[in-house]
Every structure is written in C-alpha cells, then in structure tokens.
PDB file of C-alpha atoms and ligand atoms in Angstrom:
ATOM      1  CA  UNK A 426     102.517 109.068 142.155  1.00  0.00           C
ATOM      2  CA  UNK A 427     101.183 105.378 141.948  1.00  0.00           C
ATOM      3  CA  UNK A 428     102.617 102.315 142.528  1.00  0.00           C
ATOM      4  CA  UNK A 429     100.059 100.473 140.135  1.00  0.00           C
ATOM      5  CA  UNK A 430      98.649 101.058 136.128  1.00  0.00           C
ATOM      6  CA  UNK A 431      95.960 104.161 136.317  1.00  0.00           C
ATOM      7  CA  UNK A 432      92.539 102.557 135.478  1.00  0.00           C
ATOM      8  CA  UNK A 433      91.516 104.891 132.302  1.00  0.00           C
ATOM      9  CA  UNK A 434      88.596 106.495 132.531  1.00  0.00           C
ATOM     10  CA  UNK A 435      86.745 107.585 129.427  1.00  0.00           C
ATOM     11  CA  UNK A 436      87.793 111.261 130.292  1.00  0.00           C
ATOM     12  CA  UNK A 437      91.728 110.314 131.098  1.00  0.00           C
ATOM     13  CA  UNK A 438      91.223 107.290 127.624  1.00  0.00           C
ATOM     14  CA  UNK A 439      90.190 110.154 125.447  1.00  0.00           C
ATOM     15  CA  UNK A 440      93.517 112.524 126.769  1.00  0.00           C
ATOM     16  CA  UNK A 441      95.627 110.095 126.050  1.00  0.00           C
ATOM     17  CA  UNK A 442      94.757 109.352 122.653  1.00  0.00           C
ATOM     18  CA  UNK A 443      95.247 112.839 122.070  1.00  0.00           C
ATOM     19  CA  UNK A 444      98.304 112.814 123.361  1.00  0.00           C
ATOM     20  CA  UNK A 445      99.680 109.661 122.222  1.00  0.00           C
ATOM     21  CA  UNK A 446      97.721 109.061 118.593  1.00  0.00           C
ATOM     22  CA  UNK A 447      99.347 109.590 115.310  1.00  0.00           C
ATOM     23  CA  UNK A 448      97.645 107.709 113.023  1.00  0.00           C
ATOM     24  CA  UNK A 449      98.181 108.423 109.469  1.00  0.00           C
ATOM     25  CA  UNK A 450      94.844 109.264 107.518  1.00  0.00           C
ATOM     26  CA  UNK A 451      94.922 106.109 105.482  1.00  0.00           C
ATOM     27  CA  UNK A 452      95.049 103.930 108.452  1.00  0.00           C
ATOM     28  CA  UNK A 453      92.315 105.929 110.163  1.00  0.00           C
ATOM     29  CA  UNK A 454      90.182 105.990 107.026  1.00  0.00           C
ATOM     30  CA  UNK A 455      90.789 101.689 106.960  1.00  0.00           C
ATOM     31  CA  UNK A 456      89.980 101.838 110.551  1.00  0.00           C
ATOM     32  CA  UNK A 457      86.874 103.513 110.775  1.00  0.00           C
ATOM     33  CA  UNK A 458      85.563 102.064 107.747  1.00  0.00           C
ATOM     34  CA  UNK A 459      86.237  98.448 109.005  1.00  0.00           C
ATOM     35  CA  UNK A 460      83.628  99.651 112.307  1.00  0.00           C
ATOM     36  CA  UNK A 461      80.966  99.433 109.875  1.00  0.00           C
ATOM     37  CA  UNK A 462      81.132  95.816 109.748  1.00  0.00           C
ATOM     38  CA  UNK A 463      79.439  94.008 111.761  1.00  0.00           C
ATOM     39  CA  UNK A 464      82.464  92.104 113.271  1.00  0.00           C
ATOM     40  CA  UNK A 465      84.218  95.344 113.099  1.00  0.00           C
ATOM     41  CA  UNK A 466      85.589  94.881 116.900  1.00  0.00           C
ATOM     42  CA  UNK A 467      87.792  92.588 116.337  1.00  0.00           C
ATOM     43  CA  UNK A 468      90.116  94.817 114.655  1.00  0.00           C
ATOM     44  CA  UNK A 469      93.177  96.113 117.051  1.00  0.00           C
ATOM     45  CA  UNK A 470      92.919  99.517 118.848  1.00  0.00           C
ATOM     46  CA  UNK A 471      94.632 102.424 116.806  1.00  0.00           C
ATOM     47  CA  UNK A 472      96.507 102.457 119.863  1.00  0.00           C
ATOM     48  CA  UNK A 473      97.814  99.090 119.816  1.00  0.00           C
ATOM     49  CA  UNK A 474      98.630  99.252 115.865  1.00  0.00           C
ATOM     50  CA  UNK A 475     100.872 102.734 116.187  1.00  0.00           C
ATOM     51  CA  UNK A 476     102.732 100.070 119.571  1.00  0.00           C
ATOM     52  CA  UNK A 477     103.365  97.737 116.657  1.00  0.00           C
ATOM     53  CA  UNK A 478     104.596  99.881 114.431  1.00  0.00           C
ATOM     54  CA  UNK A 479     106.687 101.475 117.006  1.00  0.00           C
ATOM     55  CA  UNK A 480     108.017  98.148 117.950  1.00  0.00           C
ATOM     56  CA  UNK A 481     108.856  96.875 114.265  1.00  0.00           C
ATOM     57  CA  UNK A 482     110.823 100.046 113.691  1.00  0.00           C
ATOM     58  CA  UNK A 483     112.418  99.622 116.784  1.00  0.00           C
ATOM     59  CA  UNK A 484     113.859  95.832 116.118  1.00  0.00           C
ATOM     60  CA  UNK A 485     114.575  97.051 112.444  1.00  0.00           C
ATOM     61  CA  UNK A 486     112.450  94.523 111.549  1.00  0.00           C
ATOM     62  CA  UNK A 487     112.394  93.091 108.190  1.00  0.00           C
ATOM     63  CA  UNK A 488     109.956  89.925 108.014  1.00  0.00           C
ATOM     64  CA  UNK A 489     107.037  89.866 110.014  1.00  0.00           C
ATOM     65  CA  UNK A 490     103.993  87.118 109.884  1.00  0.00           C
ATOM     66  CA  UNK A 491     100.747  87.850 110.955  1.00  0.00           C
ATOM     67  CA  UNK A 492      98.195  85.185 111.966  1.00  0.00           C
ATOM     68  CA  UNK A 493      94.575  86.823 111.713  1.00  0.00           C
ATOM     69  CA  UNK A 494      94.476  89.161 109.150  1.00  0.00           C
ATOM     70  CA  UNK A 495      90.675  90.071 109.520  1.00  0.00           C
ATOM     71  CA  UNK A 496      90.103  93.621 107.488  1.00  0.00           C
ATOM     72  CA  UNK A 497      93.528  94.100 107.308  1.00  0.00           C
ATOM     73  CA  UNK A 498      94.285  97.139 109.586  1.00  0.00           C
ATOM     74  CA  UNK A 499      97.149  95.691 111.867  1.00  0.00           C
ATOM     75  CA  UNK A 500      98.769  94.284 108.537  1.00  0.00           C
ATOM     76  CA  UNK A 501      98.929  97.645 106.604  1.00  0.00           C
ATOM     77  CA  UNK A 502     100.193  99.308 110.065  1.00  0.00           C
ATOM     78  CA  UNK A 503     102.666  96.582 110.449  1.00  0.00           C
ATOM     79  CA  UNK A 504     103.707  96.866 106.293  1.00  0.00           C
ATOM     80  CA  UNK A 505     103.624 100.833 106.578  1.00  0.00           C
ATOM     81  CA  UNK A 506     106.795 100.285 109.186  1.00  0.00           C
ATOM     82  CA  UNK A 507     108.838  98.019 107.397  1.00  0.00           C
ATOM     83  CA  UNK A 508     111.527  98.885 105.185  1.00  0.00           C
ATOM     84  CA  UNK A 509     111.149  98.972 101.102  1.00  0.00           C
ATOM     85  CA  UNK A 510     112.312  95.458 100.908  1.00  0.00           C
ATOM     86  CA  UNK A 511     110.068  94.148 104.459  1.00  0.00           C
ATOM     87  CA  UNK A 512     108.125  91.253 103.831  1.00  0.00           C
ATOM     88  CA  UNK A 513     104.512  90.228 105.778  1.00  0.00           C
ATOM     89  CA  UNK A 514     103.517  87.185 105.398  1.00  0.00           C
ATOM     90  CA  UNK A 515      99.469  87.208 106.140  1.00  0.00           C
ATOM     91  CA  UNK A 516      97.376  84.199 106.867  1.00  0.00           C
ATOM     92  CA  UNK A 517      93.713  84.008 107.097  1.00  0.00           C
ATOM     93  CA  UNK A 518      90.890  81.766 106.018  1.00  0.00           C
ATOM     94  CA  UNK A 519      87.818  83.816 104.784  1.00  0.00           C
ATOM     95  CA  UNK A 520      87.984  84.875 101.403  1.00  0.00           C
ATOM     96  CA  UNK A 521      85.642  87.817 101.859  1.00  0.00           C
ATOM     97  CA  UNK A 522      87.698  89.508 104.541  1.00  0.00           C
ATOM     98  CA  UNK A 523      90.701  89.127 102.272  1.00  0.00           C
ATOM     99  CA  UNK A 524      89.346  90.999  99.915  1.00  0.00           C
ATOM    100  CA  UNK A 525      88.694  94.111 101.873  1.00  0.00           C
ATOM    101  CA  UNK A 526      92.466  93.572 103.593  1.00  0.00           C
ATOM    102  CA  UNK A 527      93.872  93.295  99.824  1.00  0.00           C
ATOM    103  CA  UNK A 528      91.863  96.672  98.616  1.00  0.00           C
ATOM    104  CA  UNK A 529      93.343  98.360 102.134  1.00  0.00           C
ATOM    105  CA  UNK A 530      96.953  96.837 101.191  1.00  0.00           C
ATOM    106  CA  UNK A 531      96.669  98.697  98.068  1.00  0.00           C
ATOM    107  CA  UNK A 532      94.575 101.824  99.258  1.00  0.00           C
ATOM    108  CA  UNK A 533      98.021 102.652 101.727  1.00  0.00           C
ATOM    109  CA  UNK A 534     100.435 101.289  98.343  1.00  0.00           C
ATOM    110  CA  UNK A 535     102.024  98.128 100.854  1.00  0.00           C
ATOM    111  CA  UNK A 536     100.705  95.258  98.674  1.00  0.00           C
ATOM    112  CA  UNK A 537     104.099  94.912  97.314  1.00  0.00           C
ATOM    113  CA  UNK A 538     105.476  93.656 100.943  1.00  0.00           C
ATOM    114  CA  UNK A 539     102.285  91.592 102.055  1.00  0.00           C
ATOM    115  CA  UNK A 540     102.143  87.978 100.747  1.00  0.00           C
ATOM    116  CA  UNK A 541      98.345  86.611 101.953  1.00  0.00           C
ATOM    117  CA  UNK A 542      98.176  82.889 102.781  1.00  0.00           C
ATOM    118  CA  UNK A 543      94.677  82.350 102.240  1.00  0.00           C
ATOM    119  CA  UNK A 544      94.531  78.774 104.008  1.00  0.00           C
ATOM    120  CA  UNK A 545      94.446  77.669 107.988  1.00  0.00           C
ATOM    121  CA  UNK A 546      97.382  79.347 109.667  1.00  0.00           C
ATOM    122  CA  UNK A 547      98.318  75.812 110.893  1.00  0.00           C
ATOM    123  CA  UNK A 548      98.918  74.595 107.431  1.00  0.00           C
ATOM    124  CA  UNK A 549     100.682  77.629 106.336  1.00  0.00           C
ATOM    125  CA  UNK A 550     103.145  77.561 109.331  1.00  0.00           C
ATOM    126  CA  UNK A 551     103.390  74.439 109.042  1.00  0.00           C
ATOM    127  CA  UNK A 552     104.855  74.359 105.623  1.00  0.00           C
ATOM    128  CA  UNK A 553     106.784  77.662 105.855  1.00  0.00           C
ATOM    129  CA  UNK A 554     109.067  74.927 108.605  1.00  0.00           C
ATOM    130  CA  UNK A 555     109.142  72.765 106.119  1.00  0.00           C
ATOM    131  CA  UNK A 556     110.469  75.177 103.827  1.00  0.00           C
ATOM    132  CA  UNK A 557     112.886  75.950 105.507  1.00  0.00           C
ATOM    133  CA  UNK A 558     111.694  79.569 107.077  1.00  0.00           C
ATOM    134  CA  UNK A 559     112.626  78.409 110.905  1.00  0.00           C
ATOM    135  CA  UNK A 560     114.064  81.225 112.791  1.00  0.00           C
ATOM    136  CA  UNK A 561     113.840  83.782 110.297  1.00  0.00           C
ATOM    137  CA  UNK A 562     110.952  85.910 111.300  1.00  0.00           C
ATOM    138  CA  UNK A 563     111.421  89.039 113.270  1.00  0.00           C
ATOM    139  CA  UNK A 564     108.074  89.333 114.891  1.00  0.00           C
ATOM    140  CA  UNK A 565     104.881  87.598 114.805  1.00  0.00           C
ATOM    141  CA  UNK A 566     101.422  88.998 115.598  1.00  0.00           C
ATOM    142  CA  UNK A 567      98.717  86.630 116.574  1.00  0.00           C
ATOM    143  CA  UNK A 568      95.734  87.717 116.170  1.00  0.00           C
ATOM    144  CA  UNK A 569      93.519  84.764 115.164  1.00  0.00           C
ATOM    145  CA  UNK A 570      90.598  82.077 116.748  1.00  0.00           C
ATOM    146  CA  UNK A 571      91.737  81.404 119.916  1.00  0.00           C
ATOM    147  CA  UNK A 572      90.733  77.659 120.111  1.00  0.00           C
ATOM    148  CA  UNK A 573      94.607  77.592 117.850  1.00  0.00           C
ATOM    149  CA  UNK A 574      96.096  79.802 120.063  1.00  0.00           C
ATOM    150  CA  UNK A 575      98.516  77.758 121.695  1.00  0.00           C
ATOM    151  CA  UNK A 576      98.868  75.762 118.487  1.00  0.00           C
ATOM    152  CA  UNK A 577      99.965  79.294 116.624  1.00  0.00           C
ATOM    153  CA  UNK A 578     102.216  80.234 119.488  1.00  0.00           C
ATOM    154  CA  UNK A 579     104.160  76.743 119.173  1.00  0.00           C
ATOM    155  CA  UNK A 580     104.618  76.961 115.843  1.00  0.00           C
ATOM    156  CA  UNK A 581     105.444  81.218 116.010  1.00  0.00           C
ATOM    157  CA  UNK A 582     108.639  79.978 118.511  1.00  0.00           C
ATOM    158  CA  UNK A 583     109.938  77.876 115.909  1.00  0.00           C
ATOM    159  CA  UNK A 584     109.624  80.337 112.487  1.00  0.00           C
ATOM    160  CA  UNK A 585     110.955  83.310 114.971  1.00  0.00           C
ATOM    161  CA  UNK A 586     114.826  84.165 115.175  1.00  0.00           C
ATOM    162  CA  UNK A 587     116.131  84.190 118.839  1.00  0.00           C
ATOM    163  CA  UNK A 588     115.607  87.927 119.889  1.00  0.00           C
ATOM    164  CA  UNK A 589     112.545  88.488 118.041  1.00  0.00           C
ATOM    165  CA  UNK A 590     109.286  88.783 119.542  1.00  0.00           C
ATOM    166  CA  UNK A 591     105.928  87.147 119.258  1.00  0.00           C
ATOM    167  CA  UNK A 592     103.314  89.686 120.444  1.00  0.00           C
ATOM    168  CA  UNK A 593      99.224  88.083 121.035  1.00  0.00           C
ATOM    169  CA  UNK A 594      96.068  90.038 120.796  1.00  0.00           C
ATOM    170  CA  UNK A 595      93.449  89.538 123.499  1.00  0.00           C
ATOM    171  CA  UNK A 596      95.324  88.007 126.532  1.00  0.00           C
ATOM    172  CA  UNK A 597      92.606  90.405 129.006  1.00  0.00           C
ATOM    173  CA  UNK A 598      90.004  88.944 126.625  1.00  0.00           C
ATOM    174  CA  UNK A 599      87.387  91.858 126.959  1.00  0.00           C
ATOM    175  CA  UNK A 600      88.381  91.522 130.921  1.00  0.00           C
ATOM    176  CA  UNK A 601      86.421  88.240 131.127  1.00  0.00           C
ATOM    177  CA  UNK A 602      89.973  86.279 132.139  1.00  0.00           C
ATOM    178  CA  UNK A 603      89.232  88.119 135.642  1.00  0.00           C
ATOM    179  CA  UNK A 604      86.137  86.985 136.091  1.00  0.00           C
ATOM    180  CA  UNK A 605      85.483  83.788 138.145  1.00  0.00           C
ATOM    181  CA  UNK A 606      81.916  82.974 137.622  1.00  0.00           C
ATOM    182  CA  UNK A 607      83.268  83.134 133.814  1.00  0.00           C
ATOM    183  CA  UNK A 608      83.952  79.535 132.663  1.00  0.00           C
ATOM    184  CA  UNK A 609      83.212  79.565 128.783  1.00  0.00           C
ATOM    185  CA  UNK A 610      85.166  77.487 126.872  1.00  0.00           C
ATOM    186  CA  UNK A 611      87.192  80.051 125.023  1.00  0.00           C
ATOM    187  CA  UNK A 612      88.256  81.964 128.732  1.00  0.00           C
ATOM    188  CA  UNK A 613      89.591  78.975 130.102  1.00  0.00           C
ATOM    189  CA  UNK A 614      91.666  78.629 127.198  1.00  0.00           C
ATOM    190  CA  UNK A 615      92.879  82.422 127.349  1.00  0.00           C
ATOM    191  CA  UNK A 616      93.692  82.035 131.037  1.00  0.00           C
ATOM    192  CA  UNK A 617      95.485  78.668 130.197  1.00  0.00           C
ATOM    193  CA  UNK A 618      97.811  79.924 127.735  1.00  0.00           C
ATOM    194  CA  UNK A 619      98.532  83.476 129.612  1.00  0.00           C
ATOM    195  CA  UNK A 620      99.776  80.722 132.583  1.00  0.00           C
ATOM    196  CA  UNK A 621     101.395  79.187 130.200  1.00  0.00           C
ATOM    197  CA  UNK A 622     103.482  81.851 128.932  1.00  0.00           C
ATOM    198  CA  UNK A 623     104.368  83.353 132.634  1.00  0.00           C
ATOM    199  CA  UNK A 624     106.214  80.119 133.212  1.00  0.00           C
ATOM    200  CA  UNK A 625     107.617  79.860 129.682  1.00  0.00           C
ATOM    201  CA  UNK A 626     111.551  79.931 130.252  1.00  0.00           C
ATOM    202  CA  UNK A 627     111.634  80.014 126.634  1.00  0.00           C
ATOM    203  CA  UNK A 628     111.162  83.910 126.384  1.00  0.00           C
ATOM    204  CA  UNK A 629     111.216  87.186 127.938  1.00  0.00           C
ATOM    205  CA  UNK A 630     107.861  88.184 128.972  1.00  0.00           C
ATOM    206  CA  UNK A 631     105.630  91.329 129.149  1.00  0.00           C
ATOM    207  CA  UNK A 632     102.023  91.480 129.145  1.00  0.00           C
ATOM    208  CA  UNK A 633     100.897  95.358 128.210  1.00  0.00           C
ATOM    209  CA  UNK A 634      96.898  96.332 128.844  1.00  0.00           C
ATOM    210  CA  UNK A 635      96.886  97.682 126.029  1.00  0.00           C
ATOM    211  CA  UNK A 636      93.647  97.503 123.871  1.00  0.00           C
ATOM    212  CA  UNK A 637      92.281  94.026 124.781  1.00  0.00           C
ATOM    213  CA  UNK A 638      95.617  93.271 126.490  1.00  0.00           C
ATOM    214  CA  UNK A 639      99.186  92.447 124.542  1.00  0.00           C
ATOM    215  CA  UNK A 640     101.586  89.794 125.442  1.00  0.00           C
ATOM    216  CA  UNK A 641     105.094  90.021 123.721  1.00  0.00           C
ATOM    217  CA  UNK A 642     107.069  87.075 123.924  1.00  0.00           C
ATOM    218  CA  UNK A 643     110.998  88.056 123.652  1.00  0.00           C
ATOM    219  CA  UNK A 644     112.294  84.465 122.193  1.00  0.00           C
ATOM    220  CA  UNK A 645     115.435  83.681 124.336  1.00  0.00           C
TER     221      UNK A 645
HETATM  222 CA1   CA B2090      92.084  90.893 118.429  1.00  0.00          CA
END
C-alpha cells in the first residue's frame, strides 16, 4: 500500500519493463541503433513512446505535430498508431538528423503519414496559423530546445482542437528541476514553464514521471 509514486529501483525499473514493454522490433531496432549516437539520449524512453502510442489510439487521433523530431523514434511510434489516413506533421532543424528519421520513417513503411518541416518550429507553426490549421491538431508532442519551450507551447494551444492534448518531454529535466543549488539557465526555464502550466486555467493538467517526466496538457 502507498500513498505516494514507488521510487524505481533498477531491480523494480527492469520488472516493469518486462511487464509493461511491447515494443515492436522495428521500433526497438530504431531505438537501439539511435544509442549509438553520440546524442543518442535525447531520444524518449521506449516506455514513454508505447504511453504515446497508447494515448493517440486512445483519442482516435488523426493529426498529430511533433516539435523535435531528433532520430525519429517518437515520430514513427506516434505514425505506427495512427490510422491509414493519420497525418504527422514533423519539425526539426538539422538536416543530418532528418535523414536518419526519414530512413526510420521508411524502415517501419509510415513515411506516407509523416510530412517533415525541415525549418525552426516557430516558423513552421507559425505559418500552419496562418494557413489556416488552428484547432485542428489532436495532439502535439514537444520535444525540442527548451530555450522555445514556452514559445512552442503558445503556439501548440492555438493549432490544437479543444479536447486534445499537448504532451512535453523533459518537465523533471534529468531531476535537476529539484535541485536548489541548480540555477543554469536552461533549469530555471524548465521550472518556469512547469509553474506555468500548474496555474494554466487553459487546460487540464497531469504531469506523469515518466522517462524524463511528461506533462499532458488537456486543452479546455
Ligand atoms: Ca526529450
């Protein structure tokens, strides 16, 4: 019985992956393979990308963005649980790791949904507004440079329909946001925009410690 989250241990972290883990070989095979680079890290934890997955089939979702595409593991999770006709829209700004997420897309056969935006994710969400796209996304992940963050959030509540969710990577931000004697610009940021979002009456909250820690935002 406990009236708070377990802390995992490495012991009780390994169980529950076995108890909990489906991850289809593709996605394992993009996963493992993106630990050999040297940034490799960054990507989500398998853990967190089967949560997405569950989540998109959940809402029925059919249009997702994704800001921080990376290697492109979260986006071929995310495109693996959307319908035939489900559309990603992927921004990032380095060439070279679009290249390695395009050979993934097509690797697991999901190119077809995934449109990359290969430009900063300002810009991008910026014109998909002016286009029109406000309030028609389902879900947004952010995953991205978290100097934007707030920036991508603002923008994410506009091109999101009311009852979709925006969910951000990183909120316990390697557990440094706990930290006191940690003042770096980057944590002050993290802890700014997590304080930010508890008083948000503009959503639902719920902040999962998952991974490197999950916010979804329900937009009210
Ligand atoms: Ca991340």
């Amino acid at each position: 019985m406990s009236i708070k989250t377990l802390s995992l241990t490495p012991q009780l972290y390994d169980y529950f992956l076995s108890i909990s883990l489906r991850e289809p070989p593709i996605l394992k095979d993009i996963r493992q393979r993106g630990y050999s680079h040297p940034l490799g890290r960054m990507q989500i934890a398998a853990e967190q990308a089967q949560f997405l997955s569950f989540l998109l089939k959940l809402m029925k979702a059919k249009k997702v963005l994704e800001i921080g595409v990376f290697l492109g593991y979260s986006s071929t999770a995310m495109a693996l649980a959307l319908p035939p006709e489900g559309k990603l829209i992927a921004c990032d700004v380095n060439p070279e790791y679009a290249e390695i997420a395009r050979s993934n897309w097509q690797k697991a056969k999901v190119e077809s949904k995934i449109t990359l935006k290969l430009a900063p994710a300002i810009q991008t969400l910026q014109e998909l507004l002016q286009q029109g796209e406000g309030g028609t996304f389902d879900f947004v992940f952010i995953d991205a440079d978290k100097d934007n963050q707030e920036q991508y959030y603002e923008y994410a509540l506009q091109l999101v329909r009311q009852g979709g969710v925006i969910a951000v990577d990183n909120v316990l931000w390697y557990g440094k946001v706990a930290q006191p004697e940690v003042d770096d610009e980057t944590t002050k940021r993290i802890r700014e925009f997590n304080q930010k979002l508890l008083r948000d009456e503009r959503i639902d909250l719920t902040v999962l410690p998952l991974g490197d820690g999950l916010t979804l935002a329900l937009k009210r």
